[in-house]
């Protein structure tokens, strides 16, 4: 089947049997053009009941994660249902499955046997904790996974519980990694002719986006320091300030940003000393001095006025927008961030239109979410014309991207994560950088190597090159002709100024796949805004929602989200585009606006607001799905456990674990509706019980009876987690410039793909001579000449 460049997976066939865990995985593949069949039990999936709900009771959570799929039903408990699934798998390329460990065996289904019958099939099993390990059979929800993976401990402020991020961040991140894993396996199948079974753990997937806390904790503690991750709101850098009509967020890091802010303040005499140009000295006076100056400057101006003037001055600032405000913001209207479409049968509203753009066209909505059995009997996938004897024998495990050539111009936490993922799975990744403008993450520890940089730049070679120099740009052009993929997340317009915009590089190499990610996107009124991940959360509605329902200002989080998530989304788009290139020979330009990643992750919330204006507000740690549901204090200093009671069965099991106390026997608590109406009383009673026990004890007691519960883990807890150790997630390495540190491991395992390779991040310009010799055929005299005029740099 012919491919269109903005639907690179056209012709790929996917079976999706997820139910609330991993639904976004197959939708991403569908957004990219795959034909996806959603298989549900008779009557529909349980996730069709998950909040938020539309005015007619429709699950908006289900709807937005299941657009672009056709729907069928099959009762896998019976032979006819299993036979129907088997017929679908005969014609499929990928099966995305969300059954819990052991559940398929109870249905007389076995991954190994299915692969024996369908040797070209790629099976992606998305489970909470993976198919192996001590937590294998633990029950979980998104909130539990976020907590155990280390994302919650640093969010919020002392005096209140740690604060879970809004949305379904854990499962949507796992879904994105599931899509990456599926595409990696399809890329590998081109060489091997065989499919494989992928074991993906949502726990490990979400742990990977934990803001480099594991590597920083391991380094700081090993060198005698104390890693401070006690929640402190937005911290001393990602500040939130009141203004005339709400709040704004500022992020003042660089000297240039500070001097722009100082000028906006009127150049106070006592701040003129160059001492204050550096971030660490400013942090010492942030709360007592600078905050007061900012508050006075901002108090009489609206958030829009402040953002416009601040950005014009070169200050990183953005409004904290509510979902209602996001829906009518001109930037999003101009970009087509939302589309007014039929999302599911009879429900029309503003749907976030997709995470990715390819060659300027949105890879997103085509079909509404189907009814459970809407297409049963209509699926007519042809059987592949492949004889069993033509399938090669299983080969030794090999990195899927071996031989792939990548130029990584990324900085911070977005582009570099794309390069990291491709590199650790076999690609030759060259990080192009210069001392004249080094990656700021290199510098955050005071030298030219930091744990954060090491984490995201492992498995790469470093080329010192100044593309602002004419001869440096000529070298870059030669490398563009060599490369398969070019990654960049520079500010809008930078690549064009360097002669490296997509039109230019496409002329040099028509087969090149270029990956771009700008803060607010490459077009729209805010396209020239500068900033970092936390700015997109403010402008994308997430900061407003990441709050308690008590009317207080958003407490904030020091997380850099969505940087790591966007890196994974870019990697998905890159591999999809490479698969299409293998068919039609042409490269493509993939774009992910970082703010639109925030918006799309909260798509169901925006849809709810669009359907019922005024219905969306911060919920803190509570959920409309069930009660009790929250983060509860345990014994010990700032130790907490997240407990989520999904339904009446969970409630009965919770009562059992608590010893069925008298207060829990109140008939009013017997139903979800009754418990939701009495959440304060439930929280008080449950908190009294948890306060007498450690976080670990609470988790173990409740998991023993099947209630989703997980300790709120700090970096030290992640570092010593037995499950992560058992699954090979904790990976120590001697990093040049730092010593021995603990790196994050893989989110998935497969017999056909070896454990991702792990080599330390390079020193700046460490491999310049090697790259120029091997790839460009330069001799030492030519290299020396280019080094002398500043076009190239060496260590």
mmCIF file of N, CA and C in Angstrom, residues 48 139 168 212 239 271 278 308 369 399 415 417 631 679 699 726 745:
data_model
loop_
_atom_site.group_PDB
_atom_site.id
_atom_site.type_symbol
_atom_site.label_atom_id
_atom_site.label_comp_id
_atom_site.label_asym_id
_atom_site.label_seq_id
_atom_site.Cartn_x
_atom_site.Cartn_y
_atom_site.Cartn_z
ATOM 1 N N UNK A 48 -14.286 2.175 29.463
ATOM 2 C CA UNK A 48 -15.367 3.026 28.949
ATOM 3 C C UNK A 48 -16.143 3.702 30.084
ATOM 4 N N UNK A 139 -1.132 -4.585 42.193
ATOM 5 C CA UNK A 139 -2.193 -3.806 41.551
ATOM 6 C C UNK A 139 -1.751 -2.349 41.489
ATOM 7 N N UNK A 168 -3.106 11.256 33.009
ATOM 8 C CA UNK A 168 -2.691 9.841 33.107
ATOM 9 C C UNK A 168 -1.251 9.725 32.640
ATOM 10 N N UNK A 212 16.040 13.023 35.938
ATOM 11 C CA UNK A 212 17.441 12.716 36.236
ATOM 12 C C UNK A 212 17.703 12.569 37.745
ATOM 13 N N UNK A 239 9.614 29.813 39.303
ATOM 14 C CA UNK A 239 8.757 30.543 40.238
ATOM 15 C C UNK A 239 7.386 30.877 39.644
ATOM 16 N N UNK A 271 21.810 45.467 42.566
ATOM 17 C CA UNK A 271 21.883 44.232 41.804
ATOM 18 C C UNK A 271 22.859 44.308 40.627
ATOM 19 N N UNK A 278 25.142 35.094 38.253
ATOM 20 C CA UNK A 278 25.119 33.635 38.351
ATOM 21 C C UNK A 278 23.885 33.163 39.125
ATOM 22 N N UNK A 308 3.686 38.981 27.218
ATOM 23 C CA UNK A 308 4.070 39.637 25.971
ATOM 24 C C UNK A 308 5.285 40.538 26.171
ATOM 25 N N UNK A 369 -13.922 7.587 18.075
ATOM 26 C CA UNK A 369 -13.865 6.314 18.796
ATOM 27 C C UNK A 369 -15.119 5.504 18.468
ATOM 28 N N UNK A 399 20.994 -5.116 18.386
ATOM 29 C CA UNK A 399 20.394 -3.782 18.528
ATOM 30 C C UNK A 399 19.620 -3.414 17.269
ATOM 31 N N UNK A 415 15.647 17.103 22.675
ATOM 32 C CA UNK A 415 16.337 16.460 21.568
ATOM 33 C C UNK A 415 17.340 15.423 22.016
ATOM 34 N N UNK A 417 17.204 13.401 24.444
ATOM 35 C CA UNK A 417 16.575 12.132 24.798
ATOM 36 C C UNK A 417 16.240 11.308 23.560
ATOM 37 N N UNK A 631 -3.081 10.572 48.744
ATOM 38 C CA UNK A 631 -1.726 10.361 49.260
ATOM 39 C C UNK A 631 -1.793 10.551 50.771
ATOM 40 N N UNK A 679 -15.758 11.824 51.117
ATOM 41 C CA UNK A 679 -14.309 11.680 50.972
ATOM 42 C C UNK A 679 -13.541 12.235 52.166
ATOM 43 N N UNK A 699 1.946 -0.200 51.979
ATOM 44 C CA UNK A 699 1.936 -0.715 50.612
ATOM 45 C C UNK A 699 1.819 -2.236 50.607
ATOM 46 N N UNK A 726 15.855 -6.212 40.104
ATOM 47 C CA UNK A 726 15.606 -7.533 39.533
ATOM 48 C C UNK A 726 15.378 -7.470 38.025
ATOM 49 N N UNK A 745 17.763 2.384 33.493
ATOM 50 C CA UNK A 745 17.789 1.273 32.549
ATOM 51 C C UNK A 745 16.605 1.297 31.608
#
